[in-house]
Coordinates of C-alpha atoms in Angstrom, one line a residue:
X1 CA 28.8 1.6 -16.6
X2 CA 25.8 2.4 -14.7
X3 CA 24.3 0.0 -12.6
X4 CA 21.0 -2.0 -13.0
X5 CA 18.4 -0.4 -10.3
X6 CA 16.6 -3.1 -8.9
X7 CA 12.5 -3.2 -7.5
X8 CA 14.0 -3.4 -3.8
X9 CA 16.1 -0.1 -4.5
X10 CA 13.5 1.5 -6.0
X11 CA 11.4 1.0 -2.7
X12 CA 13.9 2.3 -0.4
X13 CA 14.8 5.1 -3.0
X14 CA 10.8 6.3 -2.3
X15 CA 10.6 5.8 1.2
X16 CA 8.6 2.6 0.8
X17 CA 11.3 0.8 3.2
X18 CA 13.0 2.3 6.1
X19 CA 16.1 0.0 7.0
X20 CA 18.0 -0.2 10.4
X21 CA 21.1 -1.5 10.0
X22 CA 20.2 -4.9 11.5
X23 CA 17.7 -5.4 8.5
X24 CA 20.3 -4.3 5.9
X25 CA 22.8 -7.1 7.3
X26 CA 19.8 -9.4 7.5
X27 CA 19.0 -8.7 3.7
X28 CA 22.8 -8.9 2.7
X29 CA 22.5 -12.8 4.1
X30 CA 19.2 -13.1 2.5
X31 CA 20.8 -15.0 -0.7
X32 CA 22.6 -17.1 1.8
X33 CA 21.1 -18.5 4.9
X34 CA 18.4 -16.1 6.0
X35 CA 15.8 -17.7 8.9
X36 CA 12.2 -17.4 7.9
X37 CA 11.9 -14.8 11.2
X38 CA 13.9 -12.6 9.5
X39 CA 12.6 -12.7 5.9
X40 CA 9.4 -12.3 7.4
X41 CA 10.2 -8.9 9.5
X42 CA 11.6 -7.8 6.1
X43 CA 8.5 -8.6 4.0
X44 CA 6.0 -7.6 6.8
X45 CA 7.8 -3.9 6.4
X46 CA 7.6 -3.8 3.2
X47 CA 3.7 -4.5 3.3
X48 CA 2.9 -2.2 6.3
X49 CA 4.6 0.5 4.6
X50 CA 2.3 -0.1 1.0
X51 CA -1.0 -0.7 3.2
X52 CA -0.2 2.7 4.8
X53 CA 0.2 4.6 1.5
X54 CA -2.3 3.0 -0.5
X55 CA -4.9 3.8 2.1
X56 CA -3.3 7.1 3.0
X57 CA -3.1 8.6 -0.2
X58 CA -6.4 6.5 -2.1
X59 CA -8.0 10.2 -2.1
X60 CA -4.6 11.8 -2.9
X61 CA -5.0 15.4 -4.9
X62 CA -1.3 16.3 -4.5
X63 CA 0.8 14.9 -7.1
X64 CA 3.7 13.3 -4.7
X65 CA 0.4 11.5 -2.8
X66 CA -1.1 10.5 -6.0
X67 CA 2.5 9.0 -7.0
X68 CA 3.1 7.2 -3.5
X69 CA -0.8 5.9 -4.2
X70 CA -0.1 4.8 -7.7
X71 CA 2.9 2.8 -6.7
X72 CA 1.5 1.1 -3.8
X73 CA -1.5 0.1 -6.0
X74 CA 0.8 -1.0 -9.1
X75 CA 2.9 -3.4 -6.2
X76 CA 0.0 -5.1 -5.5
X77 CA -1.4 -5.7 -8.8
X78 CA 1.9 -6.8 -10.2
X79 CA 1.9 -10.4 -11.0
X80 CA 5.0 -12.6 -12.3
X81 CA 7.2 -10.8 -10.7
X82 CA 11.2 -12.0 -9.4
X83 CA 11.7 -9.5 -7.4
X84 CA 12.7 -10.3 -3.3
X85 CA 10.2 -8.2 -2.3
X86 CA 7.6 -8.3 -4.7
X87 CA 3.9 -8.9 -3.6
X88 CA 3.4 -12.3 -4.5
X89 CA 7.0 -13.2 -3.1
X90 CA 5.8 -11.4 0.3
X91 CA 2.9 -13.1 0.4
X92 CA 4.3 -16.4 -0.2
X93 CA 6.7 -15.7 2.6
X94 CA 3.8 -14.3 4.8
X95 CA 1.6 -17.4 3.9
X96 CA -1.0 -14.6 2.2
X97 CA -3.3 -15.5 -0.7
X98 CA -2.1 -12.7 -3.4
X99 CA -5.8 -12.7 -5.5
X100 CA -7.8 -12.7 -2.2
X101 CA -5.7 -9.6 -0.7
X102 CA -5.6 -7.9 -4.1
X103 CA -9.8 -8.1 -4.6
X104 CA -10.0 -6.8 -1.0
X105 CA -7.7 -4.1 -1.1
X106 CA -9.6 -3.1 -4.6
X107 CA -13.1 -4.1 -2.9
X108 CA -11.9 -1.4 -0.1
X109 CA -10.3 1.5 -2.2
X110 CA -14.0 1.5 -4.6
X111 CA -15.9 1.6 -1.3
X112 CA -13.9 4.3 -0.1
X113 CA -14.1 6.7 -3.9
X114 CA -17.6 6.1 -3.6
X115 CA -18.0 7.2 -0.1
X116 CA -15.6 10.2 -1.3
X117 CA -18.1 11.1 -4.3
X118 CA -21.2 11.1 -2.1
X119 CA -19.8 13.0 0.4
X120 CA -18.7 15.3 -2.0
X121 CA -22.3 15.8 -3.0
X122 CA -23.1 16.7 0.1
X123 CA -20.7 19.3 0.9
X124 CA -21.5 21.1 -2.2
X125 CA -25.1 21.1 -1.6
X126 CA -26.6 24.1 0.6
X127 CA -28.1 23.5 3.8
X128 CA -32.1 23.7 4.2
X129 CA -32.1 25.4 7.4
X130 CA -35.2 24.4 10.1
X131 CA -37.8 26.9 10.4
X132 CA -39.8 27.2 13.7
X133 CA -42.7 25.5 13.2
X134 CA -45.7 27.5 14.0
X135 CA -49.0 26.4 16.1
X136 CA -52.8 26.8 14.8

């Protein structure tokens, strides 16, 4: 019978997490006795890793960038979650507000589409070359 695949597999299954074999013993002793250093190494990797993709791949036209961009984003809007390293768990463990860091990272990703979209105007526009201007 085939296993039940967890949130924290799922994030090392896509890259999210990159383990060294210290962390993995540290994470295996996390439903024991894990110090707060460590759970908060483990959370902080998990969060640097999201951060990077969702402001990496926010402009994403490739699917597997749009896909690493969707998932970070859908981590940090997920609420109600159990997960060991879901957001609001992290951010408990971090001692992060969740909403405030959600409505900045959304604050930061419509700044950055609408800096996209005017740029795009731009590039698409000809440019008025400078004629010499002549004396009379």
């Amino acid at each position: 019978m085939a296993g039940k695949v967890t949130y924290e597999q799922t994030l090392v299954a896509h890259g999210w997490v990159h383990w060294t074999p210290r962390t993995l013993v540290s994470l295996r002793n996390c439903s024991r006795k894990t110090s707060a250093r460590e759970k908060k190494n483990s959370c902080s990797q998990c969060w640097e890793n999201a951060v990077e993709y969702f402001q990496k791949y926010v402009l994403a036209r490739k699917p597997n960038g749009k896909k690493l961009f969707q998932e970070a984003e859908e981590w940090f809007l997920e609420k109600d979650s159990d997960g060991l390293f879901s957001f609001e768990n992290s951010c408990e463990t971090l001692e992060l507000h969740p909403d405030y860091i959600r409505q900045g990272l959304l604050v930061w990703k419509e700044a950055k589409l609408k800096l996209s979209s005017v740029g795009g105007h731009r590039a698409g526009r000809p440019k008025l070359s400078r004629t010499a201007s002549r004396k009379l």
